[in-house]
Coordinates of C-alpha atoms in Angstrom, one line a residue:
M1 CA -18.3 -1.9 -0.4
H2 CA -21.6 -0.2 0.5
K3 CA -24.9 -1.5 -0.6
V4 CA -26.5 0.6 -3.3
G5 CA -29.9 2.0 -2.4
F6 CA -32.9 1.5 -4.6
F7 CA -33.2 5.2 -5.4
R8 CA -29.6 5.2 -6.5
S9 CA -29.6 1.9 -8.3
I10 CA -29.5 1.3 -12.1
Q11 CA -32.7 -0.6 -11.7
L12 CA -34.7 2.5 -10.8
K13 CA -33.0 4.3 -13.7
L14 CA -33.9 1.6 -16.1
I15 CA -37.5 1.7 -14.9
L16 CA -37.7 5.5 -15.2
I17 CA -36.2 5.4 -18.6
Y18 CA -38.7 2.7 -19.7
I19 CA -41.6 4.7 -18.3
L20 CA -40.4 8.0 -19.9
L21 CA -40.0 6.3 -23.2
I22 CA -43.5 4.9 -23.1
L23 CA -44.9 8.2 -21.9
L24 CA -43.1 10.1 -24.6
A25 CA -44.3 7.6 -27.2
I26 CA -47.9 8.0 -26.0
Q27 CA -47.7 11.7 -25.9
I28 CA -46.4 11.9 -29.4
I29 CA -49.0 9.5 -30.7
G30 CA -51.8 11.3 -28.7
S31 CA -50.7 14.7 -29.9
Y32 CA -50.5 13.6 -33.5
F33 CA -53.8 11.8 -33.3
T34 CA -55.8 14.6 -31.6
T35 CA -54.3 17.3 -33.9
S36 CA -55.1 15.2 -36.9
L37 CA -58.6 14.4 -35.6
E38 CA -59.2 18.1 -34.8
R39 CA -58.1 19.1 -38.2
E40 CA -60.3 16.4 -39.8
L41 CA -63.4 17.2 -37.8
T42 CA -63.2 21.0 -38.3
S43 CA -62.4 20.4 -42.0
N44 CA -65.5 18.2 -42.4
F45 CA -67.6 20.6 -40.4
K46 CA -66.5 23.6 -42.5
S47 CA -67.0 21.6 -45.7
S48 CA -70.5 20.8 -44.6
I49 CA -71.1 24.6 -44.0
D50 CA -69.6 25.5 -47.3
G51 CA -71.9 23.1 -49.1
R52 CA -75.0 24.5 -47.3
I53 CA -73.9 28.0 -48.0
E54 CA -73.3 27.2 -51.6
V55 CA -76.8 25.8 -52.0
L56 CA -78.3 28.7 -50.1
S57 CA -76.3 31.2 -52.2
H58 CA -77.7 29.7 -55.4
Y59 CA -81.3 30.0 -54.3
L60 CA -80.8 33.5 -52.8
Q61 CA -79.1 34.7 -56.0
E62 CA -82.1 33.5 -58.0
A63 CA -84.4 35.3 -55.5
F64 CA -82.4 38.5 -55.9
N65 CA -82.4 38.2 -59.7
K66 CA -86.1 37.6 -59.9
E67 CA -88.1 40.4 -61.4
R68 CA -91.0 41.3 -59.2
T69 CA -93.8 44.1 -59.1
V70 CA -95.3 45.8 -56.2
E71 CA -98.8 44.5 -56.9
E72 CA -97.9 40.9 -57.7
G73 CA -96.1 38.1 -55.8
P74 CA -94.1 38.0 -52.6
T75 CA -91.5 40.6 -51.8
I76 CA -87.7 39.8 -51.8
Q77 CA -87.8 39.7 -48.0
E78 CA -90.5 37.1 -48.1
D79 CA -88.7 35.0 -50.7
V80 CA -85.4 35.1 -48.8
Q81 CA -87.1 34.2 -45.5
G82 CA -88.9 31.3 -47.3
I83 CA -85.6 30.1 -48.8
I84 CA -83.9 30.2 -45.3
G85 CA -86.8 28.3 -43.8
D86 CA -86.7 25.6 -46.5
I87 CA -82.8 25.1 -46.2
E88 CA -82.0 22.3 -43.8
T89 CA -79.5 23.5 -41.2
D90 CA -78.3 22.5 -37.8
S91 CA -80.5 23.9 -35.0
S92 CA -77.5 25.5 -33.4
W93 CA -76.7 27.5 -36.5
N94 CA -77.5 31.2 -36.6
L95 CA -78.2 32.3 -40.2
I96 CA -78.8 35.9 -41.3
V97 CA -79.2 37.4 -44.8
V98 CA -78.6 41.1 -45.3
N99 CA -78.8 43.2 -48.4
N100 CA -76.2 45.5 -49.8
Q101 CA -77.5 48.2 -47.4
S102 CA -76.8 46.1 -44.3
K103 CA -80.5 45.6 -43.8
V104 CA -81.5 42.3 -42.4
L105 CA -83.8 40.5 -44.8
A106 CA -84.2 37.1 -43.0
T107 CA -82.9 34.9 -40.2
N108 CA -83.5 31.3 -39.1
N109 CA -83.4 32.3 -35.4
Y110 CA -87.0 33.0 -34.3
S111 CA -85.7 34.9 -31.3
Q112 CA -84.1 37.4 -33.6
Q113 CA -87.1 38.1 -35.8
D114 CA -87.3 41.6 -34.5
K115 CA -84.1 42.5 -36.2
I116 CA -85.6 41.9 -39.7
G117 CA -85.6 45.2 -41.5
K118 CA -83.0 46.7 -39.3
K119 CA -79.4 47.3 -40.2
D120 CA -76.7 44.9 -38.9
T121 CA -73.4 46.6 -38.1
R122 CA -71.2 43.5 -37.4
D123 CA -67.7 44.1 -38.6
I124 CA -67.4 40.9 -40.5
I125 CA -70.5 41.9 -42.5
Q126 CA -69.2 45.4 -43.1
K127 CA -65.9 44.0 -44.4
V128 CA -67.7 41.7 -46.9
L129 CA -69.8 44.7 -48.1
L130 CA -66.7 46.8 -48.4
F131 CA -64.3 44.3 -50.0
S132 CA -66.8 41.9 -51.6
D133 CA -64.7 39.0 -50.2
E134 CA -65.8 36.1 -48.0
Q135 CA -64.8 36.5 -44.4
V136 CA -64.3 33.5 -42.0
Q137 CA -63.5 33.6 -38.2
D138 CA -63.2 31.1 -35.4
R139 CA -63.7 32.6 -32.0
K140 CA -65.3 32.2 -28.6
D141 CA -68.7 33.7 -27.7
S142 CA -69.5 35.4 -24.5
D143 CA -70.1 32.0 -22.8
G144 CA -66.6 30.8 -23.8
N145 CA -67.9 28.4 -26.4
R146 CA -66.0 28.1 -29.7
I147 CA -68.0 29.2 -32.8
H148 CA -67.4 29.4 -36.5
V149 CA -68.4 32.7 -38.1
Q150 CA -68.6 33.0 -41.9
A151 CA -69.9 35.9 -44.0
T152 CA -70.3 35.1 -47.8
P153 CA -71.2 37.8 -50.4
L154 CA -74.2 37.4 -52.8
F155 CA -74.0 38.5 -56.4
D156 CA -76.7 39.0 -59.1
N157 CA -76.3 38.0 -62.7
E158 CA -74.3 41.1 -63.4
E159 CA -71.8 40.2 -60.7
K160 CA -73.1 43.0 -58.6
M161 CA -73.0 42.3 -54.8
V162 CA -76.6 42.4 -53.6
G163 CA -76.2 41.0 -50.1
V164 CA -74.4 38.9 -47.5
I165 CA -75.1 35.5 -45.9
Y166 CA -73.9 35.6 -42.3
L167 CA -73.6 32.3 -40.5
E168 CA -72.7 31.4 -36.9
A169 CA -72.1 27.7 -36.2
S170 CA -71.0 26.2 -32.9
L171 CA -67.7 24.2 -32.8
Q172 CA -68.1 23.2 -29.2
D173 CA -69.3 19.8 -30.0
I174 CA -66.2 19.0 -31.9
Y175 CA -63.9 20.2 -29.1
D176 CA -66.1 18.4 -26.5
Q177 CA -65.5 15.2 -28.5
L178 CA -61.7 16.0 -28.6
S179 CA -61.7 16.6 -24.9
E180 CA -63.4 13.2 -24.3
I181 CA -60.8 11.6 -26.6
N182 CA -58.0 13.3 -24.7
Q183 CA -59.4 12.1 -21.5
I184 CA -59.4 8.5 -22.9
F185 CA -55.7 9.1 -23.8
Y186 CA -54.9 10.3 -20.3
Q187 CA -56.5 7.3 -18.8
G188 CA -54.7 5.0 -21.3
T189 CA -51.5 6.8 -20.4
I190 CA -51.9 6.1 -16.7
W191 CA -52.6 2.4 -17.4
A192 CA -49.7 2.3 -19.8
I193 CA -47.4 3.8 -17.2
L194 CA -48.5 1.2 -14.6
V195 CA -48.0 -1.6 -17.1
S196 CA -44.7 -0.2 -18.3
A197 CA -43.6 0.2 -14.6
I198 CA -44.3 -3.5 -14.0
L199 CA -42.6 -4.5 -17.2
G200 CA -39.8 -2.1 -16.4
I201 CA -39.2 -3.7 -13.1
L202 CA -39.1 -7.2 -14.7
V203 CA -36.8 -6.0 -17.5
A204 CA -34.6 -4.1 -15.1
R205 CA -34.3 -7.1 -12.8
A206 CA -33.5 -9.3 -15.8
I207 CA -30.7 -6.8 -16.7
T208 CA -29.5 -6.0 -13.2
K209 CA -29.6 -9.5 -11.8
P210 CA -26.4 -10.6 -13.6
I211 CA -24.8 -7.3 -12.8
M212 CA -25.7 -7.7 -9.1
E213 CA -24.2 -11.2 -9.2
M214 CA -21.0 -9.8 -10.7
R215 CA -20.9 -7.1 -8.0
R216 CA -21.2 -9.8 -5.3
Q217 CA -18.6 -11.9 -7.0
A218 CA -16.3 -8.9 -7.2
Q219 CA -16.7 -8.4 -3.4
I220 CA -15.9 -12.1 -2.9
M221 CA -12.9 -11.8 -5.2
G222 CA -11.7 -8.8 -3.3
K223 CA -11.5 -11.1 -0.2
G224 CA -9.3 -13.5 -2.1
D225 CA -12.0 -16.2 -2.9
F226 CA -11.9 -17.1 -6.6
T227 CA -13.8 -20.4 -6.3
Q228 CA -17.2 -19.1 -7.4
K229 CA -18.4 -18.2 -10.8
V230 CA -21.1 -15.8 -12.2
N231 CA -24.1 -17.4 -13.9
V232 CA -24.5 -16.8 -17.6
Y233 CA -28.1 -16.2 -18.5
G234 CA -27.8 -15.7 -22.3
T235 CA -25.6 -14.8 -25.2
D236 CA -26.3 -11.1 -25.3
E237 CA -24.0 -8.4 -24.2
I238 CA -24.6 -9.0 -20.5
G239 CA -24.0 -12.7 -21.1
Q240 CA -20.8 -11.9 -22.9
L241 CA -19.8 -9.6 -20.0
A242 CA -20.5 -12.5 -17.5
I243 CA -18.3 -14.8 -19.6
A244 CA -15.5 -12.2 -19.7
F245 CA -16.0 -11.7 -15.9
N246 CA -15.5 -15.5 -15.3
D247 CA -12.4 -15.4 -17.5
L248 CA -11.1 -12.5 -15.5
N249 CA -11.8 -14.5 -12.3
D250 CA -9.7 -17.4 -13.6
Q251 CA -6.8 -15.1 -14.6
L252 CA -7.0 -13.2 -11.2
K253 CA -7.0 -16.6 -9.4
H254 CA -3.9 -17.6 -11.3
S255 CA -2.2 -14.3 -10.8
Y256 CA -3.2 -14.2 -7.1
A257 CA -1.8 -17.7 -6.6
K258 CA 1.5 -16.7 -8.2
T259 CA 1.6 -13.5 -6.2
E260 CA 0.9 -15.4 -3.0
E261 CA 3.6 -17.9 -3.8
E262 CA 6.1 -15.1 -4.5
T263 CA 5.0 -13.3 -1.4
R264 CA 5.5 -16.4 0.7
K265 CA 8.9 -16.9 -0.8
L266 CA 9.8 -13.3 -0.2
N267 CA 8.5 -13.5 3.4
S268 CA 10.3 -16.7 4.0
V269 CA 13.5 -15.2 2.7
I270 CA 13.1 -12.1 4.7
E271 CA 12.1 -13.9 7.9
N272 CA 15.0 -16.4 7.6
M273 CA 17.6 -13.7 6.9
S274 CA 20.1 -13.2 9.6
D275 CA 20.1 -9.5 8.8
G276 CA 17.3 -7.3 9.7
V277 CA 15.1 -5.9 6.9
I278 CA 12.9 -2.8 7.2
A279 CA 10.6 -1.7 4.4
T280 CA 9.0 1.8 4.3
D281 CA 6.7 3.8 2.1
E282 CA 7.7 6.9 0.2
T283 CA 7.2 9.0 3.4
G284 CA 9.5 6.8 5.5
A285 CA 6.7 5.1 7.5
V286 CA 7.5 1.5 8.3
T287 CA 5.4 -1.0 6.4
L288 CA 7.4 -4.2 7.1
M289 CA 10.0 -5.4 9.6
N290 CA 11.3 -8.9 10.0
E291 CA 12.0 -10.6 13.3
P292 CA 15.9 -10.2 13.2
A293 CA 15.4 -6.4 12.8
G294 CA 13.1 -6.3 15.8
I295 CA 15.6 -8.3 17.8
L296 CA 18.5 -6.0 16.8
L297 CA 16.5 -2.9 17.6
G298 CA 14.8 -4.3 20.7
V299 CA 11.3 -3.6 19.5
N300 CA 8.2 -5.6 18.5
P301 CA 7.9 -5.6 14.7
E302 CA 4.0 -5.5 15.0
E303 CA 4.1 -2.4 17.1
I304 CA 6.5 -0.5 14.9
Y305 CA 4.3 -0.3 11.8
G306 CA 3.5 3.3 10.8
Q307 CA 6.5 4.8 12.7
L308 CA 9.1 6.8 10.8
I309 CA 12.3 5.1 10.0
M310 CA 14.3 8.0 11.3
D311 CA 12.7 7.5 14.7
V312 CA 13.2 3.8 14.7
L313 CA 16.9 4.1 13.8
K314 CA 17.3 7.2 15.9
L315 CA 18.4 9.2 12.9
D316 CA 16.1 12.2 13.5
E317 CA 19.1 14.4 14.3
K318 CA 21.1 13.2 11.3
V319 CA 18.6 12.9 8.5
V320 CA 15.6 15.2 7.9
D321 CA 14.2 13.7 4.7
P322 CA 13.8 9.9 4.1
S323 CA 14.9 10.5 0.4
E324 CA 18.3 11.5 1.8
L325 CA 18.9 8.1 3.3
P326 CA 20.1 6.3 0.1
E327 CA 22.5 9.1 -0.6
N328 CA 24.4 8.0 2.5
G329 CA 24.7 4.4 1.1
S330 CA 25.4 2.8 4.4
M331 CA 26.2 4.1 7.8
I332 CA 27.2 2.9 11.3
I333 CA 24.6 3.7 13.9
D334 CA 25.8 3.7 17.5
F335 CA 23.2 2.1 19.9
S336 CA 25.8 1.8 22.7
E337 CA 24.7 2.4 26.3
D338 CA 27.3 3.1 29.0
D339 CA 30.0 0.5 28.6
D340 CA 27.9 -1.9 26.5
I341 CA 29.1 -1.3 22.9
F342 CA 26.4 -2.0 20.3
L343 CA 27.0 -0.9 16.7
I344 CA 24.6 -1.5 13.7
R345 CA 25.3 -1.0 10.1
A346 CA 22.4 0.2 8.0
N347 CA 22.3 -0.1 4.2
F348 CA 19.7 1.9 2.3
S349 CA 18.1 1.4 -1.1
T350 CA 15.1 2.9 -2.9
V351 CA 12.1 1.2 -4.5
T352 CA 10.9 2.8 -7.7
D353 CA 8.0 2.3 -10.1
E354 CA 8.0 2.1 -13.9
D355 CA 8.1 5.9 -14.0
D356 CA 11.2 6.0 -11.7
E357 CA 9.1 7.6 -9.0
V358 CA 10.2 6.6 -5.5
T359 CA 7.5 4.4 -3.8
G360 CA 9.5 3.3 -0.8
F361 CA 12.8 2.4 0.9
I362 CA 14.4 -0.8 1.9
T363 CA 16.8 -0.8 4.9
V364 CA 19.0 -3.8 5.7
I365 CA 20.6 -3.7 9.2
S366 CA 23.2 -6.0 10.7
D367 CA 25.1 -6.2 14.0
V368 CA 28.7 -5.1 13.3
T369 CA 29.8 -4.8 16.9
E370 CA 32.1 -7.7 16.7
Q371 CA 33.5 -6.6 13.4
E372 CA 34.2 -3.2 14.7
K373 CA 35.7 -4.7 17.8
I374 CA 37.9 -7.0 15.7
E375 CA 38.9 -4.0 13.5
Q376 CA 39.7 -2.0 16.6
E377 CA 41.7 -5.0 18.0
R378 CA 43.5 -5.3 14.7
R379 CA 44.5 -1.7 14.8
E380 CA 45.6 -2.0 18.4
F381 CA 47.5 -5.2 17.6
V382 CA 49.4 -3.5 14.8
S383 CA 50.1 -0.6 17.1
N384 CA 51.2 -2.9 19.9
V385 CA 53.4 -5.0 17.6
S386 CA 55.0 -1.8 16.2
H387 CA 55.5 -0.4 19.7
E388 CA 56.9 -3.7 21.1
L389 CA 59.3 -4.1 18.2
R390 CA 60.4 -0.5 18.1
T391 CA 61.3 -0.5 21.9
P392 CA 64.1 -3.2 21.7
L393 CA 65.2 -2.0 18.3
T394 CA 65.6 1.5 19.6
T395 CA 67.6 0.2 22.6
M396 CA 69.7 -1.9 20.3
K397 CA 70.3 1.0 17.9
S398 CA 71.4 3.2 20.8
Y399 CA 73.9 0.6 22.2
M400 CA 75.2 -0.2 18.7
E401 CA 75.7 3.4 17.9
A402 CA 77.6 3.8 21.2
L403 CA 79.8 0.8 20.3
I404 CA 80.4 2.2 16.8
D405 CA 81.4 5.5 18.3
G406 CA 84.3 3.8 20.2
E407 CA 82.8 2.3 23.3
W408 CA 83.7 -1.2 22.0
K409 CA 87.3 -0.4 23.1
N410 CA 86.1 0.1 26.7
E411 CA 86.4 -3.4 28.2
A412 CA 84.2 -2.5 31.1
I413 CA 81.2 -1.1 29.1
A414 CA 81.4 -3.0 25.8
P415 CA 80.5 -6.5 27.2
R416 CA 77.5 -5.0 29.1
F417 CA 76.2 -3.2 25.9
L418 CA 76.6 -6.4 23.9
E419 CA 74.7 -8.4 26.7
V420 CA 71.8 -5.9 26.6
T421 CA 71.7 -6.1 22.8
Q422 CA 71.7 -9.9 22.9
N423 CA 68.8 -9.9 25.5
E424 CA 66.7 -7.5 23.4
T425 CA 67.4 -9.6 20.3
E426 CA 66.3 -12.7 22.2
R427 CA 63.2 -10.9 23.4
M428 CA 62.3 -9.9 19.8
I429 CA 62.9 -13.5 18.6
R430 CA 60.5 -14.8 21.4
M431 CA 58.0 -12.2 20.4
V432 CA 58.2 -13.1 16.7
N433 CA 57.9 -16.8 17.5
D434 CA 54.9 -16.1 19.7
L435 CA 53.3 -14.1 16.9
L436 CA 54.0 -16.8 14.3
H437 CA 52.5 -19.3 16.8
L438 CA 49.4 -17.2 17.2
S439 CA 49.2 -16.7 13.4
K440 CA 49.3 -20.5 12.8
M441 CA 46.5 -21.0 15.4
D442 CA 44.4 -18.3 13.9
N443 CA 44.8 -20.0 10.4
K444 CA 44.1 -23.5 11.9
E445 CA 47.6 -24.5 10.6
H446 CA 48.9 -26.0 13.9
Q447 CA 48.3 -29.7 14.4
L448 CA 47.9 -31.1 17.8
Q449 CA 49.8 -34.4 18.5
K450 CA 47.5 -35.7 21.1
E451 CA 48.2 -38.8 23.2
R452 CA 47.0 -40.4 26.4
T453 CA 48.7 -38.6 29.2
D454 CA 48.7 -38.8 33.0
F455 CA 48.2 -35.1 33.7
I456 CA 49.3 -35.4 37.4
Q457 CA 52.7 -36.9 36.3
L458 CA 53.1 -34.2 33.6
F459 CA 52.3 -31.4 36.1
H460 CA 54.8 -32.8 38.6
H461 CA 57.5 -32.8 35.9
V462 CA 56.9 -29.2 35.0
I463 CA 56.9 -28.0 38.6
D464 CA 60.1 -30.0 39.3
R465 CA 61.8 -28.1 36.5
F466 CA 60.6 -24.7 37.9
E467 CA 61.7 -25.6 41.4
M468 CA 65.2 -26.3 40.1
N469 CA 65.5 -22.9 38.3
S470 CA 63.1 -20.6 40.3
P471 CA 64.5 -17.8 42.6
E472 CA 65.1 -18.8 46.2
H473 CA 62.5 -16.3 47.5
I474 CA 59.6 -18.0 45.7
E475 CA 58.0 -21.2 47.1
I476 CA 56.0 -23.5 44.9
V477 CA 53.3 -25.4 46.7
R478 CA 51.7 -28.5 45.2
E479 CA 48.1 -29.6 46.0
L480 CA 47.7 -32.5 43.5
P481 CA 45.6 -35.6 44.0
N482 CA 47.4 -38.9 44.6
E483 CA 46.0 -40.6 41.6
K484 CA 46.3 -40.9 37.9
L485 CA 44.1 -38.6 35.8
F486 CA 44.3 -39.3 32.2
V487 CA 43.7 -36.7 29.5
W488 CA 43.9 -36.7 25.7
I489 CA 46.4 -33.8 25.0
D490 CA 49.4 -32.6 23.1
Q491 CA 52.0 -32.7 25.9
D492 CA 54.3 -30.1 24.4
K493 CA 51.4 -27.6 24.0
L494 CA 50.1 -28.2 27.5
I495 CA 53.6 -27.8 29.0
Q496 CA 53.8 -24.5 27.1
V497 CA 50.5 -23.4 28.7
I498 CA 51.7 -24.4 32.2
D499 CA 55.1 -22.8 31.7
N500 CA 53.4 -19.5 30.7
I501 CA 51.1 -19.4 33.7
I502 CA 53.7 -20.4 36.3
S503 CA 56.3 -18.0 34.8
N504 CA 53.9 -15.1 35.1
A505 CA 53.0 -16.2 38.7
I506 CA 56.7 -16.3 39.7
K507 CA 57.4 -12.9 37.9
Y508 CA 54.7 -11.1 39.8
S509 CA 55.2 -12.8 43.2
P510 CA 56.7 -10.6 45.9
E511 CA 59.7 -11.5 48.1
G512 CA 58.9 -14.7 50.1
G513 CA 55.7 -15.3 48.1
K514 CA 54.1 -18.6 47.3
V515 CA 52.9 -20.1 44.0
T516 CA 50.2 -22.7 44.6
C517 CA 49.6 -25.3 41.9
R518 CA 46.3 -27.2 42.4
V519 CA 44.3 -29.9 40.5
I520 CA 40.8 -30.8 41.3
K521 CA 39.0 -33.8 39.8
Q522 CA 35.5 -33.1 38.7
R523 CA 32.9 -35.3 37.0
H524 CA 34.1 -35.2 33.4
Q525 CA 37.0 -32.9 33.6
I526 CA 39.9 -31.7 35.7
L527 CA 40.2 -28.1 37.1
V528 CA 43.8 -26.8 37.2
S529 CA 44.6 -23.6 39.1
I530 CA 47.8 -21.7 39.6
T531 CA 47.7 -19.0 42.3
D532 CA 50.3 -16.3 43.1
E533 CA 50.4 -13.7 46.0
G534 CA 51.2 -10.7 43.8
M535 CA 49.6 -7.3 43.4
G536 CA 46.4 -8.7 41.9
I537 CA 44.3 -7.4 39.0
A538 CA 41.3 -5.1 39.0
Y539 CA 38.0 -6.9 38.3
D540 CA 37.2 -4.9 35.1
K541 CA 40.6 -6.0 33.7
L542 CA 40.5 -9.7 34.3
E543 CA 39.0 -10.6 30.9
K544 CA 41.5 -8.4 29.1
I545 CA 44.6 -10.2 30.4
F546 CA 44.0 -12.9 27.8
E547 CA 44.1 -10.4 25.0
R548 CA 47.2 -10.0 22.9
F549 CA 49.7 -7.5 24.1
Y550 CA 47.6 -6.6 27.1
R551 CA 49.6 -5.8 30.3
V552 CA 48.3 -4.7 33.6
D553 CA 51.6 -3.0 34.5
K554 CA 53.4 -2.4 31.2
A555 CA 56.5 -0.9 32.7
R556 CA 57.1 -3.8 35.1
T557 CA 56.3 -6.4 32.4
R558 CA 58.9 -5.0 30.0
K559 CA 61.4 -4.9 32.8
L560 CA 60.7 -8.6 33.4
G561 CA 61.0 -9.4 29.7
G562 CA 57.4 -10.3 28.9
T563 CA 55.9 -10.1 25.4
G564 CA 52.2 -9.8 26.4
L565 CA 51.4 -12.8 24.3
G566 CA 51.8 -15.7 26.8
L567 CA 48.3 -15.8 28.2
A568 CA 46.8 -15.2 24.7
I569 CA 48.7 -18.3 23.4
S570 CA 47.6 -20.3 26.5
K571 CA 44.0 -19.4 25.9
E572 CA 44.2 -20.6 22.3
L573 CA 45.8 -23.9 23.3
V574 CA 43.4 -24.6 26.1
E575 CA 40.4 -24.0 23.9
A576 CA 42.0 -26.2 21.2
H577 CA 41.9 -29.0 23.8
H578 CA 38.2 -28.3 24.4
G579 CA 38.9 -26.6 27.7
R580 CA 38.2 -23.2 29.2
I581 CA 40.6 -20.7 30.8
W582 CA 39.8 -17.7 33.1
A583 CA 41.2 -15.7 35.9
K584 CA 40.2 -14.7 39.5
S585 CA 41.9 -11.9 41.4
K586 CA 41.6 -9.3 44.1
E587 CA 43.9 -6.3 44.1
G588 CA 46.7 -6.7 46.7
K589 CA 45.8 -10.4 47.3
G590 CA 47.2 -12.2 44.3
T591 CA 45.8 -13.8 41.1
T592 CA 44.6 -17.2 40.2
I593 CA 44.6 -18.6 36.6
L594 CA 42.3 -21.5 36.1
F595 CA 41.7 -23.8 33.2
T596 CA 39.9 -27.1 32.6
L597 CA 40.7 -30.2 30.5
P598 CA 38.2 -33.0 29.7
L599 CA 39.0 -36.4 31.2
M600 CA 39.3 -39.5 29.1
G601 CA 36.4 -41.9 29.3
K602 CA 36.9 -45.4 30.7
K603 CA 36.2 -47.0 27.4
R604 CA 38.7 -44.9 25.5
R605 CA 41.4 -45.5 28.2
N606 CA 40.9 -49.2 28.0
N607 CA 41.0 -49.2 24.1
S608 CA 44.2 -47.1 24.2

């Protein structure tokens, strides 16, 4: 938040408002005062003039009504001049008396004595003579001074106008006084502005101080610190605002704590989920990615923020608009490279606000490579079982149809057909038994009857049986230690494992080949290996020979009567005894099947 400059602050605005209000008040008062004073002074001045004119008119009317002869007494002109000389007037007044013929009879201005006896042609005098009404004017003279001009008619006893009193009086003194008063007001205004500015600063600071404190507190609250409070300086509106602000601080502190708690819970849930979670905004830009998602996608979650979800999931060619993602519900995304299969399932959902406007998307991703492999294996298993069962059934059906068609009468052919049918039936029975055995192991239904067993003695027993029944062209070589090696095993199950491995070695051994049976004692286990000199297995197929129904040479295996389940069963049984089984081979140089079994500890051997 930027700091507010003084010229943009509310403090300056309050000061200016305060000064303007004071200035406005002074101007209104000064205007009213000067106007009233001007009106009062001019009114008093004119009242004084009217009083003097009224007195002068009375004496002049008597002078005009006085009967006089040529031989006796003063003339009208002398009487009028004597009256004007006796009347007390201001020295600045210019007083003239004219008769009804516009002839000047007298004046109080000695510099204008030469105008006595001459006509005065002033307009204002002529209007009075013409209309018999008093005329009053306020105007400026040639020097720019304000003067009051008044012309008053004179009447005799018969109400006949006999003359005019013309008066010029200066108003400049009044306006000079008003100017001095205005100057005093201007000076007072300046002082009032200075005082009001100082008071305005103090008042503005008193008002803005709690506001500034609230602003600072708001900045602190924006950083997540709710420990401080705003000072309350009074009970006025600003004080009430400060109290409300502190209440808001407490409520935000509580809400923030709850939000933080919920956020921590959510983050904990997201981070501890085994599935990957990716959150995006409404444009599809990544805003959150947990660690499992980064591991699945092989990216750093912190470096992926801001990138588009289509780019992260490599969907740019499939999806153009992020809003189309939820319409797909979920999809399988192939991240496989070369022979390394890697499949991810992505589930999409939208995040909306209270107005049902889309504000973001949530994508949950999980590794479904194994699931897809299992599903593929299940489909292949069903296909293989169907194929393996269909082959003997088809053979049996063909031979049975031939027998039904009359071949049973042929003593040379019928027994051979029945023998083939019997062999195929036995092969199907062995296959079904092997499948049932695998099913029980998959469902953890088989129970191992383990007992303390000398494995070397058991191995000799199995090899002896094979030597009695094996073809003459196969030699079985024993490389067994001359000591007792005790293991905790189910003898029947281990005999089945050894039978399966040796049977395969004999089947795939060439004429004059050898099958080597070897046991090596290691620190905590024994290593058993059975090696043939057959055609061998390619390196990329070694791991697959332990899969169900897998055959390196399918045609030869069927010919030899194999089901393709022997090594798969052996693998399950060895692992059930906490051992491991694997194969080594080179094409054209034979194959070795190896497995380990844990040795019994001395303490357990002694107890048993």
